[in-house]
XYZ file of C-alpha atoms in Angstrom:
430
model
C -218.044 127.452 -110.758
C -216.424 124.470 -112.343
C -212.777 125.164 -113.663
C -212.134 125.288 -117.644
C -208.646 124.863 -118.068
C -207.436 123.036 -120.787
C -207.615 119.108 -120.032
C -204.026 117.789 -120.869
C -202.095 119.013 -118.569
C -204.290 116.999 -115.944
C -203.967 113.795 -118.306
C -200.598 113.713 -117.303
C -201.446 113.938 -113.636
C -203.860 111.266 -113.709
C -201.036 109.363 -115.564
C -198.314 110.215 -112.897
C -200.937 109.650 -110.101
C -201.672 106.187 -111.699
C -197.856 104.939 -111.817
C -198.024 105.728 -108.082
C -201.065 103.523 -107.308
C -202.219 105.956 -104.578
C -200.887 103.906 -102.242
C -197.901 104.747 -99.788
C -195.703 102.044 -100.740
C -195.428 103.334 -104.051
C -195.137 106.933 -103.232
C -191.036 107.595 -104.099
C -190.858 110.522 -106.796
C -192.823 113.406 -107.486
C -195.681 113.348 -109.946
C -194.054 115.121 -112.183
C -196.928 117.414 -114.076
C -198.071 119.072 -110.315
C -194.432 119.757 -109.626
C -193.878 121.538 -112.558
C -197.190 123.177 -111.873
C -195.724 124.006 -108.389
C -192.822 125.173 -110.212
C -194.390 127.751 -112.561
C -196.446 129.381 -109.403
C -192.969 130.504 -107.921
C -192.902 133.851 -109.423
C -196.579 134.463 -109.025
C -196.600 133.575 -105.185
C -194.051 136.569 -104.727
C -195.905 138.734 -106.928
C -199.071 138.183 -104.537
C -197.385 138.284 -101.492
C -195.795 141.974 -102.941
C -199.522 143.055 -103.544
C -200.812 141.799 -100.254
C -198.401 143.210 -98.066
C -198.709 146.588 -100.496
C -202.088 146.888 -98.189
C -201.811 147.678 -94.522
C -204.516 145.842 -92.915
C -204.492 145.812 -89.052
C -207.015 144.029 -87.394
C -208.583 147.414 -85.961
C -208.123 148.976 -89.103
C -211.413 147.727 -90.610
C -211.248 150.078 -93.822
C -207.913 148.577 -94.468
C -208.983 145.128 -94.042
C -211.916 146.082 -96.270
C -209.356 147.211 -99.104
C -207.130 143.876 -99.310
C -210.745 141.605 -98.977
C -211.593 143.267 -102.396
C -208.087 142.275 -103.681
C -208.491 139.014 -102.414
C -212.418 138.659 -103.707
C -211.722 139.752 -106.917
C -208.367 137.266 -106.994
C -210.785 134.483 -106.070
C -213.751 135.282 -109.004
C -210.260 135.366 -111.614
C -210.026 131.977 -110.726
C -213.380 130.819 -111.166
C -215.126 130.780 -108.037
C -218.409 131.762 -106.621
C -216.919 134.737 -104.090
C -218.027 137.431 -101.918
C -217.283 139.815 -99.076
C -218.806 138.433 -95.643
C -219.530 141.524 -92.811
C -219.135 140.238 -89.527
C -222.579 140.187 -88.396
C -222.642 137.570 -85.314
C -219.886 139.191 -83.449
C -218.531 137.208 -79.999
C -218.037 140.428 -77.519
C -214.271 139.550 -76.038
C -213.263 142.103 -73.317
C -210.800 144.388 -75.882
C -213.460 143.506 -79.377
C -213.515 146.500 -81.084
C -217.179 148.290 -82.144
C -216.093 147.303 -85.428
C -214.321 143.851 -86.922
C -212.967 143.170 -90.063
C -214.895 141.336 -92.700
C -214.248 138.008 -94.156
C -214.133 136.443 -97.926
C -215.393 133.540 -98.818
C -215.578 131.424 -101.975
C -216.553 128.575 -102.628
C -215.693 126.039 -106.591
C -217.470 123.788 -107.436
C -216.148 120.313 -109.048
C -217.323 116.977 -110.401
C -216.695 115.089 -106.984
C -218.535 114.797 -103.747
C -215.355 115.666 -101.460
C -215.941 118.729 -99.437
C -212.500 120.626 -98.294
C -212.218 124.336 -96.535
C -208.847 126.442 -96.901
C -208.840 129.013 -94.367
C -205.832 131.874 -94.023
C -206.663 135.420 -92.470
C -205.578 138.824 -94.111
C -205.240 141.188 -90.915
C -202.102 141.813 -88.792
C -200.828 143.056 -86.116
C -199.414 146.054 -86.994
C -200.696 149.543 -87.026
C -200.912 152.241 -89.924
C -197.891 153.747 -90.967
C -195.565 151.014 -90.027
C -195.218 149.411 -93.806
C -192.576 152.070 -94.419
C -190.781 150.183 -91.902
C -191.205 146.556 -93.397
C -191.715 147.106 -97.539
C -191.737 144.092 -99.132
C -188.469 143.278 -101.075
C -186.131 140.112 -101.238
C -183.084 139.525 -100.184
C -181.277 136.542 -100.820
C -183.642 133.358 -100.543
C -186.129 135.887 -98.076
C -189.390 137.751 -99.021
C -189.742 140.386 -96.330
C -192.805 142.541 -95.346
C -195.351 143.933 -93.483
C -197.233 140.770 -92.013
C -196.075 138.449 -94.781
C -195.159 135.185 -92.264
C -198.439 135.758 -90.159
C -200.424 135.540 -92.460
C -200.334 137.001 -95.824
C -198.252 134.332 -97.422
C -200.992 131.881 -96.406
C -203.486 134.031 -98.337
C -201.193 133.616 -101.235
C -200.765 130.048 -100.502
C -204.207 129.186 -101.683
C -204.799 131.714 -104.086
C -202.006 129.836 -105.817
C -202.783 125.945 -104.933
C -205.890 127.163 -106.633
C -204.372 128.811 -109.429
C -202.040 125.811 -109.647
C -205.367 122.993 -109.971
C -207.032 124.933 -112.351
C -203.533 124.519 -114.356
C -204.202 121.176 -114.096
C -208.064 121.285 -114.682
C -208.104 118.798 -111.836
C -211.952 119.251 -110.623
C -212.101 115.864 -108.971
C -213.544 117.611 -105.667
C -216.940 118.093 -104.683
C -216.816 121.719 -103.296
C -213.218 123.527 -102.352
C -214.164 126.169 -99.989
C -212.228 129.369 -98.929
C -212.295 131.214 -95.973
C -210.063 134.437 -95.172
C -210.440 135.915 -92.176
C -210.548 139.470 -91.193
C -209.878 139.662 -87.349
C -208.121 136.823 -86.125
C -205.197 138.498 -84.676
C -207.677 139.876 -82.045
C -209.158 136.242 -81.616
C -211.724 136.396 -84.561
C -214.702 137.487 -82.500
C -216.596 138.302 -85.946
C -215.685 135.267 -87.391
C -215.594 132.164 -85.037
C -218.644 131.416 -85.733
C -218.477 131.019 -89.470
C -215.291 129.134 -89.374
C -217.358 126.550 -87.012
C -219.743 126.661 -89.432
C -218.547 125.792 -92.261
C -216.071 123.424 -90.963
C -218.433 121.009 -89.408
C -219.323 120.654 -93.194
C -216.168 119.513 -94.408
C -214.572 116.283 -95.125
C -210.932 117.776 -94.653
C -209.948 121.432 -93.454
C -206.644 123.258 -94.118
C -205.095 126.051 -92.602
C -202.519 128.117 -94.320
C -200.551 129.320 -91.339
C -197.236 129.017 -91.180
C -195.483 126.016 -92.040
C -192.497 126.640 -89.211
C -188.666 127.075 -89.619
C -188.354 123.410 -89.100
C -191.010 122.224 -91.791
C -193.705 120.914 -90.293
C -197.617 120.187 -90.100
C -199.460 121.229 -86.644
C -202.336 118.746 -85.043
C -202.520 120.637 -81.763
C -202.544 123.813 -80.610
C -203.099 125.441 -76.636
C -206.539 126.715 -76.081
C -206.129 130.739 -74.889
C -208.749 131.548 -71.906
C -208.656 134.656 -69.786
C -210.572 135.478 -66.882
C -211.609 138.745 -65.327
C -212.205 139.052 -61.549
C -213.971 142.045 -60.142
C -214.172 143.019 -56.238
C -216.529 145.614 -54.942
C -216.194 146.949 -51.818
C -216.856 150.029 -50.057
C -214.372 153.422 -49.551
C -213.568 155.506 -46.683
C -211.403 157.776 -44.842
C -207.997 154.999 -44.592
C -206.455 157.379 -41.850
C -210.033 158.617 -39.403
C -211.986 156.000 -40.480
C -210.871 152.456 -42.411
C -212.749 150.031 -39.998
C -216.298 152.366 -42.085
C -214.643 150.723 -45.602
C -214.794 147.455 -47.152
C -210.830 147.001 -48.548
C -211.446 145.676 -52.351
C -207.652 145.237 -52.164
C -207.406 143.120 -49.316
C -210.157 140.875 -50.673
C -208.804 140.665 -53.961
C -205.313 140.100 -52.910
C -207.209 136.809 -51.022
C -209.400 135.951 -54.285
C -205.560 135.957 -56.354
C -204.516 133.830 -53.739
C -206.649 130.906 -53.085
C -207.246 130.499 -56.828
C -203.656 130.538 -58.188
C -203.435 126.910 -57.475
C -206.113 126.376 -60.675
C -203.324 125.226 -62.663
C -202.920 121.314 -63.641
C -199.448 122.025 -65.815
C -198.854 117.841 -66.073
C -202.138 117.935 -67.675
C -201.543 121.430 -69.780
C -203.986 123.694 -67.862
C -202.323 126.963 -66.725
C -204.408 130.095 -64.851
C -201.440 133.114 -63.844
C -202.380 135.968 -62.941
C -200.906 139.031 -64.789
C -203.571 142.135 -64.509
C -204.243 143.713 -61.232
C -205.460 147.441 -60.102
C -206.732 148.797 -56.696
C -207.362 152.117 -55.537
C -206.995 155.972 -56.589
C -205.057 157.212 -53.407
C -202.635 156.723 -50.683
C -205.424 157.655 -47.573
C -208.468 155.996 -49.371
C -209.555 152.810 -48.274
C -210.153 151.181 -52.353
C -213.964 150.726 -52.676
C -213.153 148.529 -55.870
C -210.348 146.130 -57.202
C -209.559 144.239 -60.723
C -207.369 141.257 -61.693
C -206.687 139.686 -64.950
C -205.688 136.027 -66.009
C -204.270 134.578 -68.739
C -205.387 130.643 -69.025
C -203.950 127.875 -71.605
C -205.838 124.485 -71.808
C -205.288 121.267 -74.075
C -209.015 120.558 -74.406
C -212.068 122.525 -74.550
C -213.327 120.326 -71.467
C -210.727 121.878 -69.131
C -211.963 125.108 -70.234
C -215.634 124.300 -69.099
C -213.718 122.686 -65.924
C -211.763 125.677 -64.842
C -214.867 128.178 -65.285
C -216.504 126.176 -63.114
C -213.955 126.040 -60.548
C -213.540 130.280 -60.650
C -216.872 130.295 -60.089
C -217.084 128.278 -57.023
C -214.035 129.436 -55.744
C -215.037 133.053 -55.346
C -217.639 132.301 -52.715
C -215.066 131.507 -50.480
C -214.673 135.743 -48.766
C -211.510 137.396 -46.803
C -214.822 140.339 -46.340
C -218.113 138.769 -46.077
C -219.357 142.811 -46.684
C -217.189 142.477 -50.462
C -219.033 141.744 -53.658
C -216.991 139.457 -55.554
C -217.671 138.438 -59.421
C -215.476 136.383 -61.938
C -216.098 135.999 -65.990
C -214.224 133.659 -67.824
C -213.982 133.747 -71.878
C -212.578 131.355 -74.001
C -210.688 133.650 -76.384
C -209.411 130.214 -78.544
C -210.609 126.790 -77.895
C -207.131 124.343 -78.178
C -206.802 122.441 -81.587
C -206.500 118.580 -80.412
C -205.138 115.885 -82.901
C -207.436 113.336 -83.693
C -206.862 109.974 -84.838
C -208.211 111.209 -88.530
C -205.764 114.118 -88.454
C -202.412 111.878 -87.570
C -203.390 110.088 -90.456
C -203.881 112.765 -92.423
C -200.698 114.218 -91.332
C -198.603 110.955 -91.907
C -199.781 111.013 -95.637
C -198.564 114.520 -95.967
C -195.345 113.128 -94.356
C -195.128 110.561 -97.431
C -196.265 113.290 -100.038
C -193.082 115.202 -98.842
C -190.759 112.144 -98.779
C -191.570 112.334 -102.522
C -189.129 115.678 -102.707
C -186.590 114.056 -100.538
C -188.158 116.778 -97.870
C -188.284 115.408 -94.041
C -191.735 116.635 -92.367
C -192.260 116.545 -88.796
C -195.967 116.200 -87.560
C -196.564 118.209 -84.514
C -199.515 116.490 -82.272
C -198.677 117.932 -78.564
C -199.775 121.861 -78.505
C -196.752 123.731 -77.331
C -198.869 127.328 -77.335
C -200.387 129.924 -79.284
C -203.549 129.849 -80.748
C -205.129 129.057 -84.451
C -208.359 129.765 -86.229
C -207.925 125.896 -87.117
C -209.650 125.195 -83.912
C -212.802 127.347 -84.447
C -213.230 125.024 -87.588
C -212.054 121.752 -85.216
C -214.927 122.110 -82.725
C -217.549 120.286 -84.790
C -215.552 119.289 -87.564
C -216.724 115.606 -89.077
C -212.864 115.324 -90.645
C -209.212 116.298 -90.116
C -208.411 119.607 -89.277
C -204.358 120.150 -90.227
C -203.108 123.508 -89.502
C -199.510 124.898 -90.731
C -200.083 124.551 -94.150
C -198.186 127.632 -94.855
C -194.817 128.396 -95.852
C -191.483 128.498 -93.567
C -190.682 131.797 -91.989
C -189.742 133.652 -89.022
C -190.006 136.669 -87.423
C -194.122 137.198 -87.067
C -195.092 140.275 -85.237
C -191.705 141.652 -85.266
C -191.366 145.707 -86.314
C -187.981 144.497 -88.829
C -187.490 141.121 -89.165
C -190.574 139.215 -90.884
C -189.998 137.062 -93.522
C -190.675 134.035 -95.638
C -188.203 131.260 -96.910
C -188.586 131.516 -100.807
C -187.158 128.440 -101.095
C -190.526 126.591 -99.379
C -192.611 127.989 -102.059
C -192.701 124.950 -104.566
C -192.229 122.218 -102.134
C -195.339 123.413 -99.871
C -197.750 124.247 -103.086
C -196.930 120.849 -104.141
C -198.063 119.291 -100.587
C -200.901 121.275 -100.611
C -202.533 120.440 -104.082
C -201.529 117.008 -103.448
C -203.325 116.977 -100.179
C -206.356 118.183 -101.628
C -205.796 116.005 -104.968
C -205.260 112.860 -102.660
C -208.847 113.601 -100.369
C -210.702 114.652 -103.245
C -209.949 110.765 -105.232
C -210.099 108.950 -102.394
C -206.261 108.271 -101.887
C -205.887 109.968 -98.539
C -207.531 108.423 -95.069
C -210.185 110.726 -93.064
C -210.510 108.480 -90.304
């Protein structure tokens, strides 16, 4: 739905924006009527991340998610967009994915451009019921504590606010501003992965509101999160009167961990350790079956597709030719990988915050972890910039989580001037 707020207050954007020249050179002070816009937000933005952390919502806790995705739904059709609730219908089976995920909310406004941009955040945490007792929200100093407010409910806020703080503006010179908010992406968004790819190979520009890191910064690059599962079958029997009658799933297994721990390229990021393992059920049983489990990290989806292959080869070579030996590999997060369109996305930002007298740093080498930014990376057609969010620390921690109040204006100010600057043209996509 196109926004209806009144039209001066965006005059004097367009005047601001004009002075500039939407060119770097000229970028040196803020423009001054989104700043104050920024500015007014402040108290809202706490307000919302009060109400959002008011709702437990742990990723396996799918009525809870369900509550804060009608907060969230109804926040977005306030604002004037086209929103709805989004079950999670095409669900990727991981090894741990619940029967049930989370759903997701999506909205999408509609302006007077042709720019397409996504804003993606997710509303689940970690945490399980009962612990917001522990973490209430409440500030102290120049923090905002709570349940799950750095990772990622803050984000959530983030761009129901950049929102809120456009419309101030009536600044509709985008084609379509989407929003997705996930509801299961601390358990690797099996219900939503798909969706996110989706809709961000439709996008000229993609933003993700995670956080923006105690150093402020903007993330290109993330690792890629694998893990693989290795299975040996062999055969029990007495271990004492008769071992030579079993087939030792331990003793193959213990081989299998062996000749494929030397998988891992870490000059070229790709790591395979094994972490998982489990043989037998007693002392004088020869163990008819055996389980390992890896954890894998990978710069680009290709050494993914590489290292599969090599598991899968590598398992023919048998310790016990009488052993039955299998291997599945999942890609639980492909890697985000800066592109040449993102850096230069990123470097504007950079410029935007040089405006506040704010330094930036641009992160381009992934240095671990995981983001939903690379579900919407895999076919995207633009830049994908993750770490919109605001600074923090302490994310999945049972006492410490918290946001830096202080980042609240100067990162709603990058952010509506990111999307201001794609949607007229004054921002490069390649």
């Amino acid at each position: 739905m196109p926004f209806s707020a009144p039209r001066l207050p965006v005059l004097r954007a367009c005047v601001a924006l004009a002075l500039l020249g939407g060119t770097h050179a000229a970028l040196a002070a803020p423009v001054a009527a989104v700043h104050e816009a920024a500015q007014a937000q402040r108290q809202g933005m706490l307000d919302t991340m009060r109400d959002l952390v008011g709702i437990e919502s742990g990723s396996k806790d799918v009525e809870g998610v369900e509550r804060i995705a009608e907060l969230i739904r109804d926040r977005l059709k306030a604002l004037g967009g086209k929103a709805e609730i989004l079950p999670a219908t095409d669900v990727f089976r991981l090894d741990d994915t619940p029967e049930k995920v989370g759903p997701m909310v999506h909205a999408e406004f509609k302006g007077k451009g042709d720019r397409k941009i996504m804003l993606i955040a997710h509303m689940d945490t970690v945490y399980r019921n009962g612990m917001l007792k522990d973490q209430p929200f409440r500030i102290d100093g120049d923090k905002a504590y709570g349940l799950g407010i750095a990772d990622d409910k803050h984000g959530v806020a983030m761009i129901l606010h950049t929102i809120a703080l456009l419309q101030k503006l009536g600044f509709d010179d985008f084609g379509t501003l989407t929003v997705l908010i996930n509801g299961d992406e601390e358990i690797s968004s099996p219900g939503a992965r798909s969706t996110i790819t989706r809709l961000g190979a439709e996008q000229d520009a993609v933003f993700s509101f995670e956080g923006g890191g105690a150093e402020p910064r903007l993330t290109l690059a993330t690792s890629g999160i694998g893990a693989a599962y290795l299975t040996v079958q062999g055969k029990t029997s007495h271990a004492g009167s008769r071992p030579e009658g079993g087939v030792n799933a331990l003793y193959e297994l213990a081989h299998q961990v062996l000749q494929l721990d030397d998988l891992s390229k870490p000059e070229a990021g790709l790591k395979l350790n094994w972490t998982v393992a489990q043989a037998g059920t007693n002392r004088n049983v020869i163990p008819g079956q055996a389980t390992a489990q890896a954890d894998a990290r990978a710069l680009r989806v290709s050494d993914f597709d590489a290292l599969s292959r090599s598991l899968e080869e590598g398992i023919k070579n048998k310790l016990l030719p009488d052993s039955k030996v299998s291997v599945k590999f999942e890609i639980r997060r492909p890697p985000l990988e800066a592109t040449p369109a993102s850096r230069a996305l990123a470097r504007h930002g950079v410029e935007i915050y040089k405006e506040l007298d704010l330094p930036l740093k641009v992160v381009d080498r992934a240095s671990g972890g995981g983001t939903d930014a690379a579900f919407a990376a895999l076919k995207a057609r633009g830049p994908v910039i993750e770490g919109m969010g605001l600074s923090g620390f302490g994310a999945h921690s049972n006492d410490a989580e918290y946001i830096r109040i202080d980042s609240i204006v100067p990162r709603l100010y990058l952010a509506a001037r990111m999307i201001m600057d794609v949607s007229q043209g004054k921002a490069p996509l390649k």
